[in-house]
Short mmCIF file of C-alpha atoms in Angstrom, two decimals:
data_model
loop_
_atom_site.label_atom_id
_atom_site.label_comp_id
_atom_site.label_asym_id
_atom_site.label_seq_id
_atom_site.Cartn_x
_atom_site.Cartn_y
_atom_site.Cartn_z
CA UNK A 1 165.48 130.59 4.65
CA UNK A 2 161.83 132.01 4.09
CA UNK A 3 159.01 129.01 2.98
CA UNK A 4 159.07 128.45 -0.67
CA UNK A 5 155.56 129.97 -1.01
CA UNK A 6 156.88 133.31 -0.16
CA UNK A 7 159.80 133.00 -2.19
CA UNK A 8 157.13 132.15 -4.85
CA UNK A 9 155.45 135.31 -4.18
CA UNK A 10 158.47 137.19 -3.95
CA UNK A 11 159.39 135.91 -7.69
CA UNK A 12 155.46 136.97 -8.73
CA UNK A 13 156.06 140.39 -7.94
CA UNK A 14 159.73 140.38 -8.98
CA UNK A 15 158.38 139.33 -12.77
CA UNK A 16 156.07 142.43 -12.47
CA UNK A 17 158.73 144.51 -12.26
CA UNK A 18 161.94 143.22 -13.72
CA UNK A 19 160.49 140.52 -15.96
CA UNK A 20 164.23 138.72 -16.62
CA UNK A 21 164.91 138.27 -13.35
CA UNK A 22 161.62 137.13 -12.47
CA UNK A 23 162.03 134.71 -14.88
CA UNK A 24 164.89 133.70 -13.57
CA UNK A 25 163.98 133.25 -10.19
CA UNK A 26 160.59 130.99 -11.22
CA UNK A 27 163.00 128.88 -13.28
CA UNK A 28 165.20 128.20 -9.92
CA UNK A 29 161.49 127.49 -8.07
CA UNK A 30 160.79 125.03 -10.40
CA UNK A 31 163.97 123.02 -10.44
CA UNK A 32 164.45 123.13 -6.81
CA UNK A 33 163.68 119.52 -5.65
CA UNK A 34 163.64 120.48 -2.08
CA UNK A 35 160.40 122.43 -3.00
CA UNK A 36 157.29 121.33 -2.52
CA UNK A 37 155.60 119.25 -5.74
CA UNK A 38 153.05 121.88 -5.94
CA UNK A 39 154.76 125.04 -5.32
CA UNK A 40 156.51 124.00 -8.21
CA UNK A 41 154.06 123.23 -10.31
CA UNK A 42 152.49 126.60 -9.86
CA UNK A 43 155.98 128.28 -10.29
CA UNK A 44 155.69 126.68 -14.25
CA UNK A 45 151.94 128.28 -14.55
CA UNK A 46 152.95 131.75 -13.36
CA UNK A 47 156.47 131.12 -15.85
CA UNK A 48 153.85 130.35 -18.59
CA UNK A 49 151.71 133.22 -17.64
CA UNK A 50 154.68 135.51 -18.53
CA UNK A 51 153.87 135.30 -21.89
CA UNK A 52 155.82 133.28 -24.82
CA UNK A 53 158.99 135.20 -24.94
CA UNK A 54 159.32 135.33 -21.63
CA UNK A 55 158.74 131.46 -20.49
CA UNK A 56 159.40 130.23 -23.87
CA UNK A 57 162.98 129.24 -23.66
CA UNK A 58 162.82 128.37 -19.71
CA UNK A 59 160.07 125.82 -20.21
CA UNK A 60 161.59 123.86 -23.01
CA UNK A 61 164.87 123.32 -21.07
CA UNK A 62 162.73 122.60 -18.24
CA UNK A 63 161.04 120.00 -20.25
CA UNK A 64 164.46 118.72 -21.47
CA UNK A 65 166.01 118.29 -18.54
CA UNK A 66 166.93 114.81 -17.65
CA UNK A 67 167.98 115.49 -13.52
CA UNK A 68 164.18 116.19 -13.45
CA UNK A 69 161.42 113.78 -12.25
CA UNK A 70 159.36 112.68 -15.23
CA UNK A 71 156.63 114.48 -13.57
CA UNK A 72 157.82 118.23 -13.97
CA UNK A 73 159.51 117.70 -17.26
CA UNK A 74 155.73 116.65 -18.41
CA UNK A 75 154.37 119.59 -16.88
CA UNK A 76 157.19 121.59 -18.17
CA UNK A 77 156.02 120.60 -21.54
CA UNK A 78 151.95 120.95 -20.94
CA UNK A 79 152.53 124.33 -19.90
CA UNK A 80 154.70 125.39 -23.06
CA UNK A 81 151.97 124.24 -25.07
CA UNK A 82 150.11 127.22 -24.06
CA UNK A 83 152.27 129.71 -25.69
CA UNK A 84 154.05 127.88 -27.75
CA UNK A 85 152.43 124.46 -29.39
CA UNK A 86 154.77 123.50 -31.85
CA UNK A 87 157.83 123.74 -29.39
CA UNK A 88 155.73 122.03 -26.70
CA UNK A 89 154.81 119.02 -29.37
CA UNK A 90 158.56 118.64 -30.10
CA UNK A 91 159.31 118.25 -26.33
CA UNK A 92 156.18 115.91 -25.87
CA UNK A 93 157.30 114.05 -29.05
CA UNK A 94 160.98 113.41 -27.61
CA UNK A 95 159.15 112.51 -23.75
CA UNK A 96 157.36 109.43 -26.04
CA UNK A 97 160.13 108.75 -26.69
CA UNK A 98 163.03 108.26 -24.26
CA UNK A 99 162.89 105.30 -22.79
CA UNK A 100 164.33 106.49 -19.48
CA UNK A 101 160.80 107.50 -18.70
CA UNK A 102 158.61 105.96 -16.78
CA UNK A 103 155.59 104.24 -18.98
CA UNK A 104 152.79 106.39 -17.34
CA UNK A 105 154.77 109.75 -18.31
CA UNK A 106 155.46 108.28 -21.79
CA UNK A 107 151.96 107.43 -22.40
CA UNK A 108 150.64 110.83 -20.75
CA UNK A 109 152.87 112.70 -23.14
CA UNK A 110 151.26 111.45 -25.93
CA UNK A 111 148.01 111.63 -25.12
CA UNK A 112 148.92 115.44 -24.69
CA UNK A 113 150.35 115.54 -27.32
CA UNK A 114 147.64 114.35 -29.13
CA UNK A 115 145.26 117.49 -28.14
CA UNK A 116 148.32 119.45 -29.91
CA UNK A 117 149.45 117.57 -32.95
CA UNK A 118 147.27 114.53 -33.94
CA UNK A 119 149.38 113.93 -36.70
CA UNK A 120 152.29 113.59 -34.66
CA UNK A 121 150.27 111.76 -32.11
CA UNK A 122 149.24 109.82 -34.52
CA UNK A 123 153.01 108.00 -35.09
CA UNK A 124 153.85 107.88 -31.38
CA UNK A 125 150.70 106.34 -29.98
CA UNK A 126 151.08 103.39 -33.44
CA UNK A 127 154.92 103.38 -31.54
CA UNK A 128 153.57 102.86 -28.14
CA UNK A 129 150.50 99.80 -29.16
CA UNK A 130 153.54 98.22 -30.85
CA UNK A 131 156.25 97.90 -27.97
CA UNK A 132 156.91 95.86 -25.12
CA UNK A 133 154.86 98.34 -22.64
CA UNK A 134 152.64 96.75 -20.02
CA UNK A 135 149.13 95.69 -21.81
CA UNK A 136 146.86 97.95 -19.98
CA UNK A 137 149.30 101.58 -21.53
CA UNK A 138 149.48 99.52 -25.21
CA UNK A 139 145.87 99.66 -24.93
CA UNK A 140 145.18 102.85 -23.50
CA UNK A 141 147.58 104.13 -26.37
CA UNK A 142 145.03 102.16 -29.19
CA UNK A 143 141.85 103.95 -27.37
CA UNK A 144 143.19 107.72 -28.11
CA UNK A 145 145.09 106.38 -31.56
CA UNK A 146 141.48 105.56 -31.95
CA UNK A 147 140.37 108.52 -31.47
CA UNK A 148 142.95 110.71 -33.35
CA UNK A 149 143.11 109.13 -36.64
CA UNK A 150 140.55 105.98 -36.83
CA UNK A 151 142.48 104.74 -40.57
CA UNK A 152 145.87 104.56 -38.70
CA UNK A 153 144.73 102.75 -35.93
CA UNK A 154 143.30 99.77 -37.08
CA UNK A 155 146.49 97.93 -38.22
CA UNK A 156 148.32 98.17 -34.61
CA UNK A 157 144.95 97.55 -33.03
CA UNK A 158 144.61 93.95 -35.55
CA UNK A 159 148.17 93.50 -34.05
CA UNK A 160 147.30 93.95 -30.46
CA UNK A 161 143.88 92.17 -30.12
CA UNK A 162 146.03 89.04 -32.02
CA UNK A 163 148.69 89.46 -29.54
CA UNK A 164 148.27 85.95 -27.20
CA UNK A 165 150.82 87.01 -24.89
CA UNK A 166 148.19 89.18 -23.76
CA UNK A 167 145.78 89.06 -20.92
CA UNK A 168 142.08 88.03 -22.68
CA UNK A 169 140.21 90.56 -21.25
CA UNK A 170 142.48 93.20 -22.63
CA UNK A 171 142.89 91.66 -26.17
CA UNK A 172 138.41 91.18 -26.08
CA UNK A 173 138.59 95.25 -25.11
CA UNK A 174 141.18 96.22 -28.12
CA UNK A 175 138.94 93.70 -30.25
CA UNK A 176 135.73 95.70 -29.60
CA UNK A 177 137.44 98.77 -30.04
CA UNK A 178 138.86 97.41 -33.62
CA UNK A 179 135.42 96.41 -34.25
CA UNK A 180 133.92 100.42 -34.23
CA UNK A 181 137.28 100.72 -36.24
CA UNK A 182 137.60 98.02 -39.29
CA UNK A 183 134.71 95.58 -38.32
CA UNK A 184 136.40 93.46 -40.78
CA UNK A 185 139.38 93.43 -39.03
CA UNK A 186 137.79 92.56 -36.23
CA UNK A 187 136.58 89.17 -36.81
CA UNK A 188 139.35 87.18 -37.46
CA UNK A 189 140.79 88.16 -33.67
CA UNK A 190 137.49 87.56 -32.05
CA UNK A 191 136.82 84.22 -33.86
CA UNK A 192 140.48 83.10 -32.53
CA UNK A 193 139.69 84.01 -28.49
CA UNK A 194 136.11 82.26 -28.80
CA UNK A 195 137.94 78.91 -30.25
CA UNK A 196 140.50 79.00 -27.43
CA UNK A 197 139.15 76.06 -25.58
CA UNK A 198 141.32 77.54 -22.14
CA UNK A 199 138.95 80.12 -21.38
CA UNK A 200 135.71 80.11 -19.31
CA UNK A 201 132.44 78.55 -21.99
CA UNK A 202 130.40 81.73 -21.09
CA UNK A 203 132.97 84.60 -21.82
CA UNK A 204 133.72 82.31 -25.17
CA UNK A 205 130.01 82.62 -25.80
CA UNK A 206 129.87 86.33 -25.41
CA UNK A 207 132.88 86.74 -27.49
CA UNK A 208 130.73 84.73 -30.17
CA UNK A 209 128.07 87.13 -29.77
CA UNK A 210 130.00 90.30 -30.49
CA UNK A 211 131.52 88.56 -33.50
CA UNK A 212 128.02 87.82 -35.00
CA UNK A 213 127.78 91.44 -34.67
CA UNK A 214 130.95 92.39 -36.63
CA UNK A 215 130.21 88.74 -39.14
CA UNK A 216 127.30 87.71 -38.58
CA UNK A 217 128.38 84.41 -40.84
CA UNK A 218 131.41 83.64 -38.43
CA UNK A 219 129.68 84.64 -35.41
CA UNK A 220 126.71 81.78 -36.10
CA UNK A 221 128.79 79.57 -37.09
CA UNK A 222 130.70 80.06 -33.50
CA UNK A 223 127.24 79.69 -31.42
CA UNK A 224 126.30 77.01 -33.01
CA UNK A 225 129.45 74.84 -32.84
CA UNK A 226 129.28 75.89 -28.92
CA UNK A 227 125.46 74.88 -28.37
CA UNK A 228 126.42 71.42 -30.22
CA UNK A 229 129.72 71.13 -28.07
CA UNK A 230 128.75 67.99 -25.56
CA UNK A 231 131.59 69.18 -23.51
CA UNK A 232 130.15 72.39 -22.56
CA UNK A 233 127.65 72.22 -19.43
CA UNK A 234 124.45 72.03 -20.08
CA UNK A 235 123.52 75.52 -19.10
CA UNK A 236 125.65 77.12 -21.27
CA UNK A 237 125.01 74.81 -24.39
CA UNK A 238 121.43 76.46 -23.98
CA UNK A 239 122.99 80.09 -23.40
CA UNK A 240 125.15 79.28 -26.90
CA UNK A 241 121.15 78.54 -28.20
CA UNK A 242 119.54 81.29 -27.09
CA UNK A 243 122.29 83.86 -28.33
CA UNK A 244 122.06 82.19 -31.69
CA UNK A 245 118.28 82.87 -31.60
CA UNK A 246 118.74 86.17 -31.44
CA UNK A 247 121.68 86.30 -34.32
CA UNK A 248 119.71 83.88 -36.64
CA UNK A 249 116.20 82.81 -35.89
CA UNK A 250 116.05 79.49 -37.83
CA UNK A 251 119.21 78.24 -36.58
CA UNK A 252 119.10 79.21 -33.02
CA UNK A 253 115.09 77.55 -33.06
CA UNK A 254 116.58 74.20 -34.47
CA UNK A 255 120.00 73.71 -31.65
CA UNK A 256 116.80 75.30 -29.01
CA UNK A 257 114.51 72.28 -30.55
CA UNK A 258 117.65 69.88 -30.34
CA UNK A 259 118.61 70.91 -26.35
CA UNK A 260 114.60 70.24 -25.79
CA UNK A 261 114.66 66.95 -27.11
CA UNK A 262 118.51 66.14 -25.52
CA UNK A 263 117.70 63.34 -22.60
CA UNK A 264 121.15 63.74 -21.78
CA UNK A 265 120.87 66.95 -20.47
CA UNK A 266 119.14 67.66 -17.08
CA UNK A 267 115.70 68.62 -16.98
CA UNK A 268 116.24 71.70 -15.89
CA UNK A 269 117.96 72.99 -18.73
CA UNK A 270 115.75 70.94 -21.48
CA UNK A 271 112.74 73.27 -19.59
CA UNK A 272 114.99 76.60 -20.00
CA UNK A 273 115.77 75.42 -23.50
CA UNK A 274 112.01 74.81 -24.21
CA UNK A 275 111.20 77.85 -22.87
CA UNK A 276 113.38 80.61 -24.42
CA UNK A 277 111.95 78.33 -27.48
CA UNK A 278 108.48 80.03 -26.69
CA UNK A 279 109.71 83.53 -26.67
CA UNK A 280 111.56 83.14 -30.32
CA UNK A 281 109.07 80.53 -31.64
CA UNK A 282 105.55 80.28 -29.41
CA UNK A 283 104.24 77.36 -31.43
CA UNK A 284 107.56 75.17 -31.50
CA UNK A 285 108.29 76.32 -27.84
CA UNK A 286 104.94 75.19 -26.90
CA UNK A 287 105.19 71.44 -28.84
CA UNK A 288 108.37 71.27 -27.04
CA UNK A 289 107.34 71.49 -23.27
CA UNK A 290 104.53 69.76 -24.12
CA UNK A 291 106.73 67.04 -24.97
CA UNK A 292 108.50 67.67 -21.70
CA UNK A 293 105.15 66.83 -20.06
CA UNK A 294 104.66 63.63 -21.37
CA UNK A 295 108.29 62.71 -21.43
CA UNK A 296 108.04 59.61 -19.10
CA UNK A 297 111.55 59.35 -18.11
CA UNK A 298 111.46 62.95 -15.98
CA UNK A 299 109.78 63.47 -12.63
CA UNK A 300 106.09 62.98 -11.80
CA UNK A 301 106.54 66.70 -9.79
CA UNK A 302 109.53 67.46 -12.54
CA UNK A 303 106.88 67.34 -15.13
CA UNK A 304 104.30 69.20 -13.63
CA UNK A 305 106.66 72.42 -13.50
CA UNK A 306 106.66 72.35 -16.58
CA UNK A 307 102.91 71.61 -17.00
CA UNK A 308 102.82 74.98 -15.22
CA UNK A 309 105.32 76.49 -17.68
CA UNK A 310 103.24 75.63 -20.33
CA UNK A 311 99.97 76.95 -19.11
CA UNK A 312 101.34 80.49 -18.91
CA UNK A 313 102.41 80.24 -22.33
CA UNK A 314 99.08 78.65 -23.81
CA UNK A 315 96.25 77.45 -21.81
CA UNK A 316 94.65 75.41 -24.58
CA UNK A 317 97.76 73.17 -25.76
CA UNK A 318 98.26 72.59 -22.11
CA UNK A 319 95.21 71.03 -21.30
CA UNK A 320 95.96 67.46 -22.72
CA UNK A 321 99.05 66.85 -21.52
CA UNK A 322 98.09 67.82 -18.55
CA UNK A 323 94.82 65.51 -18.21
CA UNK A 324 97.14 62.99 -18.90
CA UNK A 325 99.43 63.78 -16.13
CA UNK A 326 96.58 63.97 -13.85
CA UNK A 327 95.17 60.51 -14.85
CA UNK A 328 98.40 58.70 -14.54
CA UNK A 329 100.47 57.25 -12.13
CA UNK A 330 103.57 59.80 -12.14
CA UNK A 331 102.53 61.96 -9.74
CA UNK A 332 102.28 61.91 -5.72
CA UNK A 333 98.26 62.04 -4.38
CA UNK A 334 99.17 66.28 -2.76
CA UNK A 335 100.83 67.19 -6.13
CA UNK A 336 98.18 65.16 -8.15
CA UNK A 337 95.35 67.07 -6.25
CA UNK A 338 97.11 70.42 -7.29
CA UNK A 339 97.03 69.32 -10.97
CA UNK A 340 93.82 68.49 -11.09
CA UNK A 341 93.27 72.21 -9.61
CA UNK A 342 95.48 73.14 -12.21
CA UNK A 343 93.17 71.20 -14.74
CA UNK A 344 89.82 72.43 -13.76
CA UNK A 345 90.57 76.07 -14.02
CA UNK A 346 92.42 76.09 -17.56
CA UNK A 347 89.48 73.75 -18.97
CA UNK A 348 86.78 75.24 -16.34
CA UNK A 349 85.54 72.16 -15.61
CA UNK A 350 85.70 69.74 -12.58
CA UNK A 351 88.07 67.33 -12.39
CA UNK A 352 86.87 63.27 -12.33
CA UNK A 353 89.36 60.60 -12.43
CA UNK A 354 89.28 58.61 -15.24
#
């Protein structure tokens, strides 16, 4: 009748001086369901704190006993570890792997039992990435198999990242993961999400990106098919470019050159194309926009933005296109007036019409 934390008390004391049926009494505490979750809990630590003869033998039938909630057989088995690992990582080992448990106790076992036996772990955790487990334990199973024995992980991680009946954004994670792994591994999974023509053009192009990283050969090749790809939106054909650019100079310049020069894309992304050209390659950015500036079919006021654009990049190329602008008929008599401001201070000298 008195509140389990006095009884717990009562059982403390008891242990102190009649250590058997102390033991016995903390064993009841701790299978009592009509306890409180704690309480019990902190009946296993003070079991375990009786030393290994003592709690030895309770906490492994604790941990073995299947009218238990998943929970306290876990705990059950944590605890043992303290004073006795190899019992505790046979326990943990047989939680893995009873399929009466609930996946979050399976998977928590292991990753316990990984901090005991990493050998052992080793085998359960390949077990777990393997089987039909939700996606987000299978991968949370490949991070610590990742972490316990990198060599053993990389086939079942190849195996999950080329799993398609997986979400994307959990096979891209396992892919990266395979990638500080076996980069070479990795490749072959992360060229076969960015080819999958179902998923958003920007997460394919960052998927690119990462594989030029692991193969730099593949991962060009990727880019450049996507900057090339006339289905893609313009904005992200010039993304594809830019990426490349930073993966391979001389490629990414020419697809930035060939986005410049595109009159099918909107002027708005020929002038970002033109100039992420000038931060890779100042000279052929700077023949592009001045291109742009002369490039009758665009916008009187279109073309002097990017007059603008290219007067922050170089003053001096800017200064004939420009004049040109000024003097012709494209522009509107407020913006022309602005030009011609324009004009006069990057050549310092007045403006006359021609």
């Amino acid at each position: 009748t008195l509140l389990g934390s006095f009884r717990l008390q009562a059982a403390e004391i008891l242990a102190q001086i009649d250590q058997g049926a102390g033991v016995v009494r903390l064993t009841l505490l701790v299978r009592d369901t009509t306890q409180d979750y704690h309480l019990r809990r902190r009946a296993a630590e003070v079991l375990a704190g009786l030393g290994r003869e003592a709690a030895a033998a309770p906490l492994a039938r604790l941990a073995d006993d299947t009218t238990l909630l998943d929970d306290f057989r876990l705990h059950a088995a944590e605890v043992l570890a303290q004073i006795d690992q190899d019992a505790s990582a046979a326990h943990l080992t047989r939680l893995v792997r009873d399929t009466t448990q609930h996946d979050y106790s399976r998977m928590r076992a292991a990753e316990v039992l990984a901090q005991i036996d990493r050998k052992a772990a080793a085998a359960q955790l390949a077990r777990i990435v393997d089987i039909t487990l939700p996606g987000n334990f299978r991968l949370r199973a490949a991070v610590t198999l990742a972490r316990v024995d990198r060599k053993a992980a990389a086939a079942p991680l190849t195996r999950l990242a080329d799993d398609t009946t997986l979400d994307y954004q959990l096979r891209i994670r396992v892919a990266g993961i395979l990638a500080r792994v076996d980069r070479t591994a990795a490749a072959a999974p992360l060229a076969q999400i960015a080819d999958d023509t179902a998923l958003d053009y920007q997460l394919r192009i960052r998927i690119a990106e990462v594989l030029a990283r692991v193969d730099q050969e593949s991962g060009v090749a990727q880019l450049a098919r996507l900057a090339s790809n006339t289905a893609l939106d313009d904005y992200s054909r010039v993304r594809a470019g830019e990426i490349l650019a930073r993966v391979d100079q001389d490629a990414g310049v020419a697809h930035l050159i060939r986005l410049a020069d595109d009159t099918a894309l909107a002027g708005a992304n020929r002038l970002r194309a033109a100039e992420i050209l000038t931060r890779t390659d100042q000279d052929a950015g700077v023949v592009q926009l001045a291109r742009l500036v002369d490039d009758v079919t665009l916008p009187g006021n279109f073309r002097l933005r990017v007059a603008v654009a290219l007067v922050r990049v170089d003053q001096e190329a800017a200064a004939a296109p420009l004049a040109r602008l000024v003097n012709g008929t494209a522009l509107g008599d407020d913006d022309r007036v602005w030009a011609a401001g324009i004009l006069a201070r990057v050549t310092k000298t007045p403006w006359r019409p021609t």
